[in-house]
Amino acid sequence: MSIGIADVYTSSVQGEREAIELTHRALDLGINFLDTANIYGDSEIKVGKALKGRRDGVVLATKFGIIVDSPRESRGVDGTPENARRACETSLQRLGVDHIDLYYLHRVDPNVPIEETVGAMAELVREGKVRYLGLSEAAPDTVRRAHQVHGIAAVQTEYSLFSREPEEGLLQPLRELGIALVAYSPLGRGFLGGRFRSIDDLAPDDWRRGNPRFQGEQFEKNLATADRLHQIAREKGCTPAQLALAWLIRRHEDVIPIPGTSSLPRLEENVRAVDIRLTDDDLARIEQILPKGAAVGERYTPEMMKIVNG
């Protein structure tokens, strides 16, 4: 189906058994694309355990490049060939698999030519440790340069009604090159799902508390903007989250949204988004109430913004 699932296992309150059950339910529902990364806590380990006996037919993606022990607010990046190999070997061990289907460079290292990083990743493909290569938060020119070294299968970036930057220069070259766009945070980091009404609804250690879009007046404005979806959702007989996902699926056949969740009800809700049918009139109404640039505030802190669109 045209939807995957990302980062479902890293909640501090979620145990291993719950994570495995959630993954199994996702597979039972027809989701066959699982996305994780080496910096998502023990996610790779939990994913690996969940896939024991169920590896066939699953497209397994993970990422490397962000320095694991660097602070979230000032992430370091290591795209050296040595780290590409070292990180891949570690991820294979943590996942308990003999190959990774889609291996992403999580962020582009400004100090290492993309040709060197992708060249090292291509060696992993030739050795059978990786099947396909991807980039995350890469600029169009970077994608083109990488693609000349080895075919890039997917580029992952934030894309939702709240973050429509891919429409401004990235989607077109990806289509020219036959590269899929994998959309993370397709629910606008929760705003579009109606999951919270106050900053206090987030856990004390939730990283979004430091995100610009969650600060003071910007939080209130973004909440009000997201609420505009509710009327259309009611008319379509779906939830705002399902409507936001259906918008991506309906507009772009080559865009794969990967909502993340640690909740079984939310998982099942998100999967049903593929059944929502949006007409051209529906899309026009959504565009009218949530046009480009509707969200206020940067999507990351200034330090984190330095390593996106690289």
mmCIF file of C-alpha atoms in Angstrom:
data_model
loop_
_atom_site.group_PDB
_atom_site.id
_atom_site.type_symbol
_atom_site.label_atom_id
_atom_site.label_comp_id
_atom_site.label_asym_id
_atom_site.label_seq_id
_atom_site.Cartn_x
_atom_site.Cartn_y
_atom_site.Cartn_z
ATOM 1 C CA MET A 1 0.000 0.000 0.000
ATOM 2 C CA SER A 2 1.084 3.610 -0.440
ATOM 3 C CA ILE A 3 2.003 4.111 3.181
ATOM 4 C CA GLY A 4 4.809 2.993 5.445
ATOM 5 C CA ILE A 5 5.542 3.334 9.109
ATOM 6 C CA ALA A 6 8.433 5.081 10.803
ATOM 7 C CA ASP A 7 10.071 5.268 14.199
ATOM 8 C CA VAL A 8 7.332 3.360 16.006
ATOM 9 C CA TYR A 9 9.484 1.848 18.696
ATOM 10 C CA THR A 10 11.303 4.599 20.504
ATOM 11 C CA SER A 11 8.781 5.851 23.024
ATOM 12 C CA SER A 12 10.339 5.859 26.471
ATOM 13 C CA VAL A 13 7.209 4.201 27.853
ATOM 14 C CA GLN A 14 7.009 1.492 25.211
ATOM 15 C CA GLY A 15 8.465 -1.877 26.030
ATOM 16 C CA GLU A 16 9.863 -4.449 23.695
ATOM 17 C CA ARG A 17 6.745 -6.643 23.726
ATOM 18 C CA GLU A 18 4.482 -3.714 22.838
ATOM 19 C CA ALA A 19 6.806 -2.630 20.031
ATOM 20 C CA ILE A 20 6.862 -6.119 18.547
ATOM 21 C CA GLU A 21 3.082 -6.425 18.767
ATOM 22 C CA LEU A 22 2.674 -3.056 17.069
ATOM 23 C CA THR A 23 5.015 -4.064 14.256
ATOM 24 C CA HIS A 24 3.233 -7.364 13.751
ATOM 25 C CA ARG A 25 -0.092 -5.577 13.570
ATOM 26 C CA ALA A 26 1.312 -3.199 10.958
ATOM 27 C CA LEU A 27 2.445 -6.150 8.855
ATOM 28 C CA ASP A 28 -0.937 -7.850 9.283
ATOM 29 C CA LEU A 29 -2.626 -4.682 8.012
ATOM 30 C CA GLY A 30 -0.573 -4.777 4.832
ATOM 31 C CA ILE A 31 2.186 -2.307 5.653
ATOM 32 C CA ASN A 32 5.412 -3.670 4.212
ATOM 33 C CA PHE A 33 7.731 -0.662 4.535
ATOM 34 C CA LEU A 34 9.431 -0.145 7.900
ATOM 35 C CA ASP A 35 11.682 2.850 8.495
ATOM 36 C CA THR A 36 14.152 3.256 11.329
ATOM 37 C CA ALA A 37 17.657 4.658 11.963
ATOM 38 C CA ASN A 38 20.698 3.989 14.064
ATOM 39 C CA ILE A 39 20.020 7.081 16.186
ATOM 40 C CA TYR A 40 16.467 6.067 17.172
ATOM 41 C CA GLY A 41 17.402 4.591 20.520
ATOM 42 C CA ASP A 42 17.003 0.815 20.469
ATOM 43 C CA SER A 43 14.587 0.924 17.534
ATOM 44 C CA GLU A 44 16.759 -1.219 15.266
ATOM 45 C CA ILE A 45 16.966 -3.939 17.889
ATOM 46 C CA LYS A 46 13.202 -3.991 18.398
ATOM 47 C CA VAL A 47 12.515 -3.953 14.668
ATOM 48 C CA GLY A 48 14.899 -6.846 14.187
ATOM 49 C CA LYS A 49 13.196 -8.925 16.849
ATOM 50 C CA ALA A 50 9.780 -8.129 15.389
ATOM 51 C CA LEU A 51 10.910 -9.322 11.956
ATOM 52 C CA LYS A 52 12.113 -12.742 13.088
ATOM 53 C CA GLY A 53 10.178 -15.187 10.936
ATOM 54 C CA ARG A 54 8.539 -12.322 9.016
ATOM 55 C CA ARG A 55 11.430 -10.790 7.073
ATOM 56 C CA ASP A 56 10.229 -11.883 3.622
ATOM 57 C CA GLY A 57 8.193 -9.261 1.819
ATOM 58 C CA VAL A 58 9.220 -6.423 4.136
ATOM 59 C CA VAL A 59 11.111 -3.435 2.798
ATOM 60 C CA LEU A 60 13.441 -2.559 5.654
ATOM 61 C CA ALA A 61 15.026 0.886 5.710
ATOM 62 C CA THR A 62 17.510 2.343 8.125
ATOM 63 C CA LYS A 63 19.876 5.313 8.145
ATOM 64 C CA PHE A 64 23.344 6.409 9.168
ATOM 65 C CA GLY A 65 25.287 9.646 9.183
ATOM 66 C CA ILE A 66 24.112 11.544 12.235
ATOM 67 C CA ILE A 67 26.602 11.033 15.035
ATOM 68 C CA VAL A 68 24.776 8.860 17.540
ATOM 69 C CA ASP A 69 25.994 10.537 20.722
ATOM 70 C CA SER A 70 25.726 14.140 19.497
ATOM 71 C CA PRO A 71 23.130 16.354 21.249
ATOM 72 C CA ARG A 72 19.810 16.679 19.426
ATOM 73 C CA GLU A 73 20.036 20.467 19.429
ATOM 74 C CA SER A 74 23.421 20.437 17.639
ATOM 75 C CA ARG A 75 23.626 17.224 15.660
ATOM 76 C CA GLY A 76 26.989 16.271 14.230
ATOM 77 C CA VAL A 77 27.222 14.469 10.887
ATOM 78 C CA ASP A 78 29.741 11.885 9.709
ATOM 79 C CA GLY A 79 29.417 10.919 6.057
ATOM 80 C CA THR A 80 32.904 9.494 5.690
ATOM 81 C CA PRO A 81 33.345 6.214 3.801
ATOM 82 C CA GLU A 82 34.709 4.650 6.989
ATOM 83 C CA ASN A 83 31.581 5.546 8.924
ATOM 84 C CA ALA A 84 29.297 4.322 6.134
ATOM 85 C CA ARG A 85 30.809 0.840 6.427
ATOM 86 C CA ARG A 86 31.109 0.879 10.215
ATOM 87 C CA ALA A 87 27.524 2.052 10.709
ATOM 88 C CA CYS A 88 26.156 -0.473 8.222
ATOM 89 C CA GLU A 89 27.870 -3.383 9.955
ATOM 90 C CA THR A 90 26.500 -2.213 13.305
ATOM 91 C CA SER A 91 22.968 -1.800 11.957
ATOM 92 C CA LEU A 92 23.030 -5.272 10.403
ATOM 93 C CA GLN A 93 23.978 -6.705 13.777
ATOM 94 C CA ARG A 94 21.337 -4.723 15.664
ATOM 95 C CA LEU A 95 18.640 -5.628 13.150
ATOM 96 C CA GLY A 96 19.729 -9.257 13.040
ATOM 97 C CA VAL A 97 19.478 -9.411 9.237
ATOM 98 C CA ASP A 98 21.913 -10.182 6.436
ATOM 99 C CA HIS A 99 20.961 -7.193 4.292
ATOM 100 C CA ILE A 100 19.242 -3.807 4.479
ATOM 101 C CA ASP A 101 16.774 -3.097 1.691
ATOM 102 C CA LEU A 102 17.084 0.698 1.686
ATOM 103 C CA TYR A 103 20.081 2.380 3.285
ATOM 104 C CA TYR A 104 19.899 6.137 3.733
ATOM 105 C CA LEU A 105 22.477 8.782 4.406
ATOM 106 C CA HIS A 106 20.525 10.481 7.200
ATOM 107 C CA ARG A 107 22.033 13.932 6.661
ATOM 108 C CA VAL A 108 24.558 15.165 4.116
ATOM 109 C CA ASP A 109 27.984 15.797 5.587
ATOM 110 C CA PRO A 110 29.123 19.274 4.429
ATOM 111 C CA ASN A 111 32.748 18.245 4.921
ATOM 112 C CA VAL A 112 32.636 15.140 2.733
ATOM 113 C CA PRO A 113 31.843 15.221 -1.004
ATOM 114 C CA ILE A 114 28.601 13.362 -1.610
ATOM 115 C CA GLU A 115 30.410 11.346 -4.286
ATOM 116 C CA GLU A 116 32.692 9.845 -1.627
ATOM 117 C CA THR A 117 29.870 8.940 0.717
ATOM 118 C CA VAL A 118 27.686 7.399 -1.977
ATOM 119 C CA GLY A 119 30.696 5.649 -3.458
ATOM 120 C CA ALA A 120 31.223 3.876 -0.148
ATOM 121 C CA MET A 121 27.536 3.065 0.105
ATOM 122 C CA ALA A 122 27.673 1.610 -3.418
ATOM 123 C CA GLU A 123 30.363 -0.793 -2.252
ATOM 124 C CA LEU A 124 27.926 -2.083 0.357
ATOM 125 C CA VAL A 125 25.438 -2.754 -2.439
ATOM 126 C CA ARG A 126 28.038 -4.686 -4.432
ATOM 127 C CA GLU A 127 28.792 -6.764 -1.349
ATOM 128 C CA GLY A 128 25.111 -7.642 -0.884
ATOM 129 C CA LYS A 129 24.784 -5.899 2.471
ATOM 130 C CA VAL A 130 22.465 -3.246 1.055
ATOM 131 C CA ARG A 131 20.011 -3.438 -1.851
ATOM 132 C CA TYR A 132 19.130 0.187 -2.576
ATOM 133 C CA LEU A 133 20.480 3.598 -1.591
ATOM 134 C CA GLY A 134 18.682 6.655 -0.295
ATOM 135 C CA LEU A 135 19.385 10.171 0.910
ATOM 136 C CA SER A 136 17.579 12.163 3.584
ATOM 137 C CA GLU A 137 17.186 15.942 3.565
ATOM 138 C CA ALA A 138 19.341 16.336 0.459
ATOM 139 C CA ALA A 139 19.211 19.301 -1.911
ATOM 140 C CA PRO A 140 18.315 18.679 -5.585
ATOM 141 C CA ASP A 141 21.873 19.280 -6.829
ATOM 142 C CA THR A 142 23.217 16.878 -4.217
ATOM 143 C CA VAL A 143 20.742 14.243 -5.344
ATOM 144 C CA ARG A 144 21.814 14.630 -8.960
ATOM 145 C CA ARG A 145 25.501 14.309 -8.079
ATOM 146 C CA ALA A 146 24.835 11.255 -5.922
ATOM 147 C CA HIS A 147 22.704 9.636 -8.611
ATOM 148 C CA GLN A 148 25.604 9.852 -11.065
ATOM 149 C CA VAL A 149 27.736 7.741 -8.725
ATOM 150 C CA HIS A 150 25.069 5.129 -7.992
ATOM 151 C CA GLY A 151 21.330 5.047 -8.554
ATOM 152 C CA ILE A 152 19.380 6.633 -5.708
ATOM 153 C CA ALA A 153 16.082 4.878 -5.069
ATOM 154 C CA ALA A 154 14.509 7.272 -2.564
ATOM 155 C CA VAL A 155 14.945 10.654 -0.960
ATOM 156 C CA GLN A 156 13.398 11.193 2.436
ATOM 157 C CA THR A 157 12.340 14.633 3.581
ATOM 158 C CA GLU A 158 9.696 16.266 5.714
ATOM 159 C CA TYR A 159 6.532 16.766 3.692
ATOM 160 C CA SER A 160 3.008 17.534 4.837
ATOM 161 C CA LEU A 161 0.385 20.245 4.625
ATOM 162 C CA PHE A 162 2.554 22.027 7.194
ATOM 163 C CA SER A 163 5.870 21.530 5.352
ATOM 164 C CA ARG A 164 5.531 21.816 1.595
ATOM 165 C CA GLU A 165 9.106 22.738 0.728
ATOM 166 C CA PRO A 166 9.558 19.646 -1.525
ATOM 167 C CA GLU A 167 7.147 21.240 -3.999
ATOM 168 C CA GLU A 168 9.645 24.047 -4.523
ATOM 169 C CA GLY A 169 12.450 22.409 -6.414
ATOM 170 C CA LEU A 170 12.798 18.821 -5.161
ATOM 171 C CA LEU A 171 9.823 16.847 -6.487
ATOM 172 C CA GLN A 172 10.459 17.644 -10.146
ATOM 173 C CA PRO A 173 14.086 16.452 -10.338
ATOM 174 C CA LEU A 174 13.179 13.338 -8.364
ATOM 175 C CA ARG A 175 10.548 12.513 -10.966
ATOM 176 C CA GLU A 176 12.999 13.176 -13.785
ATOM 177 C CA LEU A 177 15.417 10.703 -12.206
ATOM 178 C CA GLY A 178 12.782 8.133 -11.217
ATOM 179 C CA ILE A 179 13.410 8.574 -7.486
ATOM 180 C CA ALA A 180 10.636 8.153 -4.917
ATOM 181 C CA LEU A 181 10.043 10.742 -2.199
ATOM 182 C CA VAL A 182 9.507 9.309 1.279
ATOM 183 C CA ALA A 183 7.634 11.843 3.398
ATOM 184 C CA TYR A 184 8.435 11.834 7.090
ATOM 185 C CA SER A 185 6.328 13.748 9.620
ATOM 186 C CA PRO A 186 3.343 13.722 7.220
ATOM 187 C CA LEU A 187 1.107 14.795 10.115
ATOM 188 C CA GLY A 188 3.037 17.978 10.799
ATOM 189 C CA ARG A 189 4.630 16.529 13.952
ATOM 190 C CA GLY A 190 1.174 15.862 15.354
ATOM 191 C CA PHE A 191 -0.537 19.172 14.630
ATOM 192 C CA LEU A 192 -2.523 17.748 11.712
ATOM 193 C CA GLY A 193 -3.675 14.769 13.744
ATOM 194 C CA GLY A 194 -5.372 16.791 16.471
ATOM 195 C CA ARG A 195 -3.399 14.889 19.096
ATOM 196 C CA PHE A 196 -2.892 17.779 21.504
ATOM 197 C CA ARG A 197 -4.453 21.072 22.541
ATOM 198 C CA SER A 198 -1.732 22.387 24.814
ATOM 199 C CA ILE A 199 2.031 22.153 25.039
ATOM 200 C CA ASP A 200 1.413 20.417 28.362
ATOM 201 C CA ASP A 201 -0.137 17.522 26.459
ATOM 202 C CA LEU A 202 3.391 16.598 25.365
ATOM 203 C CA ALA A 203 5.587 14.521 27.647
ATOM 204 C CA PRO A 204 8.169 16.506 29.627
ATOM 205 C CA ASP A 205 10.985 14.940 27.598
ATOM 206 C CA ASP A 206 9.258 15.299 24.213
ATOM 207 C CA TRP A 207 11.797 16.944 21.886
ATOM 208 C CA ARG A 208 9.035 18.948 20.198
ATOM 209 C CA ARG A 209 8.866 21.201 23.242
ATOM 210 C CA GLY A 210 12.011 22.860 21.881
ATOM 211 C CA ASN A 211 10.786 23.021 18.287
ATOM 212 C CA PRO A 212 10.086 26.557 16.966
ATOM 213 C CA ARG A 213 6.579 25.660 15.810
ATOM 214 C CA PHE A 214 5.677 24.640 19.341
ATOM 215 C CA GLN A 215 6.712 27.912 20.969
ATOM 216 C CA GLY A 216 4.204 30.333 22.515
ATOM 217 C CA GLU A 217 2.153 32.267 19.996
ATOM 218 C CA GLN A 218 3.457 30.131 17.136
ATOM 219 C CA PHE A 219 2.030 27.028 18.796
ATOM 220 C CA GLU A 220 -1.384 28.648 19.139
ATOM 221 C CA LYS A 221 -1.407 29.846 15.526
ATOM 222 C CA ASN A 222 -0.368 26.453 14.200
ATOM 223 C CA LEU A 223 -2.987 24.725 16.288
ATOM 224 C CA ALA A 224 -5.681 27.032 14.914
ATOM 225 C CA THR A 225 -4.452 26.462 11.360
ATOM 226 C CA ALA A 226 -4.575 22.686 11.759
ATOM 227 C CA ASP A 227 -8.100 22.899 13.158
ATOM 228 C CA ARG A 228 -9.304 24.143 9.774
ATOM 229 C CA LEU A 229 -9.132 20.568 8.514
ATOM 230 C CA HIS A 230 -11.730 19.324 10.963
ATOM 231 C CA GLN A 231 -14.813 20.391 9.003
ATOM 232 C CA ILE A 232 -13.680 18.697 5.810
ATOM 233 C CA ALA A 233 -12.711 15.587 7.777
ATOM 234 C CA ARG A 234 -16.176 15.414 9.310
ATOM 235 C CA GLU A 235 -17.757 15.718 5.877
ATOM 236 C CA LYS A 236 -15.556 12.916 4.532
ATOM 237 C CA GLY A 237 -16.269 10.717 7.541
ATOM 238 C CA CYS A 238 -12.636 10.493 8.566
ATOM 239 C CA THR A 239 -10.234 11.934 11.099
ATOM 240 C CA PRO A 240 -8.017 14.967 10.425
ATOM 241 C CA ALA A 241 -4.980 12.679 10.465
ATOM 242 C CA GLN A 242 -6.499 10.432 7.816
ATOM 243 C CA LEU A 243 -7.373 13.475 5.727
ATOM 244 C CA ALA A 244 -3.812 14.815 5.917
ATOM 245 C CA LEU A 245 -2.386 11.451 4.834
ATOM 246 C CA ALA A 246 -4.979 11.030 2.090
ATOM 247 C CA TRP A 247 -4.006 14.458 0.757
ATOM 248 C CA LEU A 248 -0.427 13.263 0.213
ATOM 249 C CA ILE A 249 -1.481 9.932 -1.283
ATOM 250 C CA ARG A 250 -4.036 11.503 -3.635
ATOM 251 C CA ARG A 251 -1.760 14.257 -4.908
ATOM 252 C CA HIS A 252 1.392 12.220 -5.471
ATOM 253 C CA GLU A 253 1.525 8.568 -6.487
ATOM 254 C CA ASP A 254 5.311 8.630 -6.069
ATOM 255 C CA VAL A 255 5.258 10.011 -2.514
ATOM 256 C CA ILE A 256 5.211 7.495 0.336
ATOM 257 C CA PRO A 257 4.149 8.920 3.720
ATOM 258 C CA ILE A 258 5.641 7.264 6.785
ATOM 259 C CA PRO A 259 3.711 8.373 9.876
ATOM 260 C CA GLY A 260 5.304 7.308 13.128
ATOM 261 C CA THR A 261 3.385 6.087 16.142
ATOM 262 C CA SER A 262 3.714 3.990 19.262
ATOM 263 C CA SER A 263 -0.057 3.551 19.571
ATOM 264 C CA LEU A 264 -2.013 0.646 18.099
ATOM 265 C CA PRO A 265 -5.238 2.692 17.643
ATOM 266 C CA ARG A 266 -3.254 5.431 15.853
ATOM 267 C CA LEU A 267 -1.589 2.830 13.639
ATOM 268 C CA GLU A 268 -4.948 1.416 12.590
ATOM 269 C CA GLU A 269 -6.339 4.916 12.067
ATOM 270 C CA ASN A 270 -3.432 5.900 9.833
ATOM 271 C CA VAL A 271 -3.675 2.764 7.698
ATOM 272 C CA ARG A 272 -7.326 3.506 6.894
ATOM 273 C CA ALA A 273 -6.217 6.736 5.207
ATOM 274 C CA VAL A 274 -5.632 4.731 2.017
ATOM 275 C CA ASP A 275 -9.411 4.224 1.782
ATOM 276 C CA ILE A 276 -10.237 7.951 1.822
ATOM 277 C CA ARG A 277 -11.205 9.230 -1.610
ATOM 278 C CA LEU A 278 -10.574 12.913 -2.247
ATOM 279 C CA THR A 279 -12.064 14.703 -5.239
ATOM 280 C CA ASP A 280 -10.525 17.628 -7.081
ATOM 281 C CA ASP A 281 -12.971 19.860 -5.218
ATOM 282 C CA ASP A 282 -11.773 18.425 -1.900
ATOM 283 C CA LEU A 283 -8.167 19.168 -2.841
ATOM 284 C CA ALA A 284 -9.098 22.700 -3.840
ATOM 285 C CA ARG A 285 -10.827 23.302 -0.502
ATOM 286 C CA ILE A 286 -7.856 21.948 1.417
ATOM 287 C CA GLU A 287 -5.533 24.167 -0.607
ATOM 288 C CA GLN A 288 -7.697 27.171 0.204
ATOM 289 C CA ILE A 289 -7.681 26.648 3.963
ATOM 290 C CA LEU A 290 -4.091 25.354 4.253
ATOM 291 C CA PRO A 291 -2.047 26.958 1.463
ATOM 292 C CA LYS A 292 1.711 26.769 1.212
ATOM 293 C CA GLY A 293 3.346 28.502 4.130
ATOM 294 C CA ALA A 294 0.347 28.104 6.439
ATOM 295 C CA ALA A 295 2.496 26.915 9.342
ATOM 296 C CA VAL A 296 4.505 29.508 11.243
ATOM 297 C CA GLY A 297 8.003 28.932 12.597
ATOM 298 C CA GLU A 298 10.919 26.956 11.236
ATOM 299 C CA ARG A 299 10.591 23.177 11.260
ATOM 300 C CA TYR A 300 13.803 22.793 13.268
ATOM 301 C CA THR A 301 15.993 24.881 15.559
ATOM 302 C CA PRO A 302 18.610 27.075 13.847
ATOM 303 C CA GLU A 303 21.370 24.546 14.558
ATOM 304 C CA MET A 304 19.333 21.661 13.181
ATOM 305 C CA MET A 305 18.346 23.672 10.099
ATOM 306 C CA LYS A 306 22.027 23.785 9.165
ATOM 307 C CA ILE A 307 21.949 20.076 8.319
ATOM 308 C CA VAL A 308 18.737 19.925 6.278
ATOM 309 C CA ASN A 309 18.492 20.366 2.512
ATOM 310 C CA GLY A 310 22.210 19.689 2.309
#
